[in-house]
XYZ file of C-alpha atoms in Angstrom:
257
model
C 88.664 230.846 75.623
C 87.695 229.875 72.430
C 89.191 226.355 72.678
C 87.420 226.327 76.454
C 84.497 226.799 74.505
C 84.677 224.185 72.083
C 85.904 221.462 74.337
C 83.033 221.614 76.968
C 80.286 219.200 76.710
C 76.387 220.383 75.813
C 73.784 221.340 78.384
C 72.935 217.807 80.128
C 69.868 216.535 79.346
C 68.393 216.127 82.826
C 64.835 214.478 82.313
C 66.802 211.688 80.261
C 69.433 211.926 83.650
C 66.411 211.862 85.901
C 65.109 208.913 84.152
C 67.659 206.977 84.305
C 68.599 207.814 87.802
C 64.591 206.497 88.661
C 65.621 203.289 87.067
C 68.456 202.917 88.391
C 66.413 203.149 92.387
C 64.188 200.981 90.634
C 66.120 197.918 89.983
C 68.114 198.717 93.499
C 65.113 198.219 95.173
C 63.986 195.177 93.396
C 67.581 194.094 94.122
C 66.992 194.950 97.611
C 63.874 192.623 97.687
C 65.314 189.653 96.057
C 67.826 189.754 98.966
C 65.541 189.969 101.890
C 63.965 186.780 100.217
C 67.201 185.469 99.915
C 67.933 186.528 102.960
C 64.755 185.218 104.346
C 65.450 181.082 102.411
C 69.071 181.314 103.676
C 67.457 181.693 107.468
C 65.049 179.049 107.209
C 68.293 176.999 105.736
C 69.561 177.918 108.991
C 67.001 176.668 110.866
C 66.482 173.851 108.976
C 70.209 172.889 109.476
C 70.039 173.796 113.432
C 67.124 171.308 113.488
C 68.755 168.952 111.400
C 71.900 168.840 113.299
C 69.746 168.214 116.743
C 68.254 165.448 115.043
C 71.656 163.664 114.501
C 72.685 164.508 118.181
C 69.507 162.783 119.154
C 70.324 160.032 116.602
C 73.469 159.911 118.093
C 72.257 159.467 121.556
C 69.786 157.170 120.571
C 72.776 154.982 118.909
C 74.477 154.996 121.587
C 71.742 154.346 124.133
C 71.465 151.141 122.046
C 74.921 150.178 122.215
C 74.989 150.151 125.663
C 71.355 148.278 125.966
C 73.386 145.778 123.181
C 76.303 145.910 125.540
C 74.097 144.823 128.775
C 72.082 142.017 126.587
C 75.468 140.394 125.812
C 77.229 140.842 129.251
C 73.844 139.132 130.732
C 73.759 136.339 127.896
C 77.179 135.878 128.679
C 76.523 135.335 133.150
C 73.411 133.333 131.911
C 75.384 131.089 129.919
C 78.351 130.880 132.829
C 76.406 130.811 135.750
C 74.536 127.666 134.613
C 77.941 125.940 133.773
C 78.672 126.623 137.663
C 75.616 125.583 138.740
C 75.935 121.774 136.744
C 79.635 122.073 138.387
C 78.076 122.797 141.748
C 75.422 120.131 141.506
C 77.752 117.566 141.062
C 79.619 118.173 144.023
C 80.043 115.150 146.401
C 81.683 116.547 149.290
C 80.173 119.658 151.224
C 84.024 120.762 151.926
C 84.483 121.248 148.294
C 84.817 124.648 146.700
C 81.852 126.145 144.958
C 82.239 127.626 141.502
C 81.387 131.100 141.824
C 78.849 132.919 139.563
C 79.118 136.223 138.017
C 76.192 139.459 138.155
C 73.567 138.642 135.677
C 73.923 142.237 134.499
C 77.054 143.032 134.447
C 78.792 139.204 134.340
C 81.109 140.971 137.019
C 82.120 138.751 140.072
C 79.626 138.763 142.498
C 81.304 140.776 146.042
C 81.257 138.027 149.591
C 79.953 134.861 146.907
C 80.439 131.937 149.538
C 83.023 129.710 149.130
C 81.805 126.379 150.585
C 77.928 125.209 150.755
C 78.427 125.337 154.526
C 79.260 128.918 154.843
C 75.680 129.852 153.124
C 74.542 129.046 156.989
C 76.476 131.778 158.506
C 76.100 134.537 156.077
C 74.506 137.339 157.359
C 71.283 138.800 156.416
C 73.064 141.998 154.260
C 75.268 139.627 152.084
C 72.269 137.269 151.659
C 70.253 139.941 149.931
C 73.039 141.305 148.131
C 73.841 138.210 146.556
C 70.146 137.240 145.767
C 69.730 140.618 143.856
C 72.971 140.255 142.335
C 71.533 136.894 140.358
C 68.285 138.510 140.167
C 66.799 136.257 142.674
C 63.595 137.529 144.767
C 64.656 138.769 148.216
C 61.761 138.627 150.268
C 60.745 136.281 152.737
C 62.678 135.494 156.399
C 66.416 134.673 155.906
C 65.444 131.100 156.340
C 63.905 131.293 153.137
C 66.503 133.672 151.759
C 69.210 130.833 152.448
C 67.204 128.095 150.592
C 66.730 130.233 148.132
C 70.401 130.977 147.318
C 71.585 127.702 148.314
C 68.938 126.643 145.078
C 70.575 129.556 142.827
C 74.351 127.866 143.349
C 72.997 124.963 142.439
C 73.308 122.997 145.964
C 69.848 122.434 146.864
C 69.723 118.873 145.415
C 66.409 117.589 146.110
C 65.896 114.444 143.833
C 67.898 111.089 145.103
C 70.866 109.526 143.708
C 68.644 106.365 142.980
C 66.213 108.174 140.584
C 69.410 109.472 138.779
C 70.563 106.770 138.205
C 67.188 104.437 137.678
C 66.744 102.645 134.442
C 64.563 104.574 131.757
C 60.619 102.692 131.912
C 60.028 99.864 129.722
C 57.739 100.245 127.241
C 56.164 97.146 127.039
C 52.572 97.032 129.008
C 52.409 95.053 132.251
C 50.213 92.345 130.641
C 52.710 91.626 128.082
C 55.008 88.209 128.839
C 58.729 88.201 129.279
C 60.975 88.246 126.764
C 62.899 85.215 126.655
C 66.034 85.486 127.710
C 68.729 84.748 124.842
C 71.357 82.325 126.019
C 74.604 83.938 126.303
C 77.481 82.283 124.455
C 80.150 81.427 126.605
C 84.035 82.484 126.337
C 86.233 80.750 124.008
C 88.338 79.354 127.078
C 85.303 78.458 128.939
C 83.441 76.782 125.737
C 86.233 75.237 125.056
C 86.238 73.376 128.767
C 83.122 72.285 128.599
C 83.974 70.292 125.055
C 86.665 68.529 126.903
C 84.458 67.875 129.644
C 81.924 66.383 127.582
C 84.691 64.249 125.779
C 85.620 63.562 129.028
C 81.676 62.074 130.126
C 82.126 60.062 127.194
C 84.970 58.065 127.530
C 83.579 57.350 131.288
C 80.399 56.049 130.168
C 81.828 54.285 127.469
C 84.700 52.469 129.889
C 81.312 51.422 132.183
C 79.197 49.991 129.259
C 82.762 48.037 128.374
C 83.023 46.687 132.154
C 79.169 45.553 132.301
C 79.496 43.829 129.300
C 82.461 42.101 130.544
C 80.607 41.059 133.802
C 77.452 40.099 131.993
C 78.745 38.294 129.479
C 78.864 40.615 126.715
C 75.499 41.584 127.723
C 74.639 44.966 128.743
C 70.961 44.104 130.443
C 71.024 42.144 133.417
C 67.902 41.000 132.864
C 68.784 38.877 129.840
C 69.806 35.813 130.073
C 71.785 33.824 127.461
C 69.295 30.657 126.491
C 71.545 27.406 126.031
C 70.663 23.511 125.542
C 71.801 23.206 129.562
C 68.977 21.430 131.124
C 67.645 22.024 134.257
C 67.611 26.119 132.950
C 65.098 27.894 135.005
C 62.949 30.476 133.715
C 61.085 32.805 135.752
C 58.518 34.972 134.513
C 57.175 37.921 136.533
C 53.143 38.256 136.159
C 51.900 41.537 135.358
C 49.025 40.881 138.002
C 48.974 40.491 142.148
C 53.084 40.598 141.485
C 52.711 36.624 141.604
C 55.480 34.710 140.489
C 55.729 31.187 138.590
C 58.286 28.784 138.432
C 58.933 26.339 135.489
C 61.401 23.238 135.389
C 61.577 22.102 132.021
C 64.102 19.651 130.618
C 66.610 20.734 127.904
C 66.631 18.977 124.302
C 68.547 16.146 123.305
């Protein structure tokens, strides 16, 4: 009993116990504070990352709204660049029997569903297909089917309303209508040709040369007629044409010793 006695502890001091047990609640409850406002910031973290994350989604859906509005730009830059190719193609066509070059949806640039495939069968198409095809190439659609045909016919490219001969007319000249002609430079001929017409000249030559030879000869070495070779022969007659009236005089004159 004795060593019972000497081994158990002293009276407890309970105001010190109580004391310590009120600051003990104390700091719980401050604990208990700091994590409702904890609490409280890691909610509005929540929220703020709910709000965040909707923000991407709608990011997202915006991207991808634009992807497809990129996607349609291209596909339509893409039948706006191929459809006028097959209209040049189908402008140039000669023969009505020929096959047209078909165009593609200018918003999709997807082949466009009963597309005629001659000029002539444009005339037979019914009213349906007309419109169809009009709105496929964003073409208005209103007006009687009459006008409906033209206006597809003009969308293919067929409706060709200028003449050949203006095609194909010379540019204007610029020169004003009061200004002269030009003169026209002389065109050098061919070397064969230019050639020919040396020889030919040569040719001329020699001719008149061989005649001027034979007159002489016949005129005694004269080439004018009308000369006369004076001698001392008498009895040489001289006649002299007057300038006046046209008369004419005749001399007989004797010849010198």
């Amino acid at each position: 009993m004795s060593y019972l006695r000497g081994n158990l502890p002293h009276n407890p001091d309970f105001p010190t116990v109580a004391e310590e047990l009120r600051k003990l609640i104390k700091r719980t409850d401050e604990l208990e504070i700091q994590n409702k406002a904890a609490q409280q910031k890691i909610n509005q973290y929540e929220k703020d990352i709910v709000k965040l994350n909707n923000r991407c989604d709608s990011f997202g859906h915006k991207i991808q709204e634009l992807e497809a509005k990129n996607l349609m730009l291209e596909n339509r830059c893409k039948a706006v660049d191929q459809n006028a190719l097959a209209r040049l193609i189908n402008s140039r066509i000669a023969n009505p029997e020929h096959v047209l070059t078909p165009l593609k949806e200018a918003a999709t640039n997807l082949p466009i569903k009963n597309f005629p495939k001659h000029e002539k069968d444009i005339r037979t198409m019914a009213a349906p297909e007309i419109t169809s095809t009009l709105r496929s190439l964003d073409q208005p659609t209103t007006g009687p089917t009459s006008d409906q045909k033209t206006r597809l016919r003009q969308a293919v490219g067929r409706d060709i309303t200028t003449p050949t001969s203006a095609l194909k007319a010379p540019p204007p000249s610029s020169a004003s209508p009061s200004d002269p002609p030009a003169a026209s430079q002389p065109t050098r001929p061919p070397p064969a040709k230019r050639a020919m017409s040396v020889q030919d000249k040569k040719l001329a030559g020699i001719k008149a040369a061989k005649a001027k030879l034979a007159q002489n000869r016949q005129y005694g070495g004269v080439a004018d007629p009308r000369v006369r070779k004076r001698g001392s022969l008498a009895g040489s007659t001289a006649v002299d044409v007057g300038a006046e009236g046209g008369k004419k005089g005749v001399g007989v004159g004797e010849g010198e010793d």
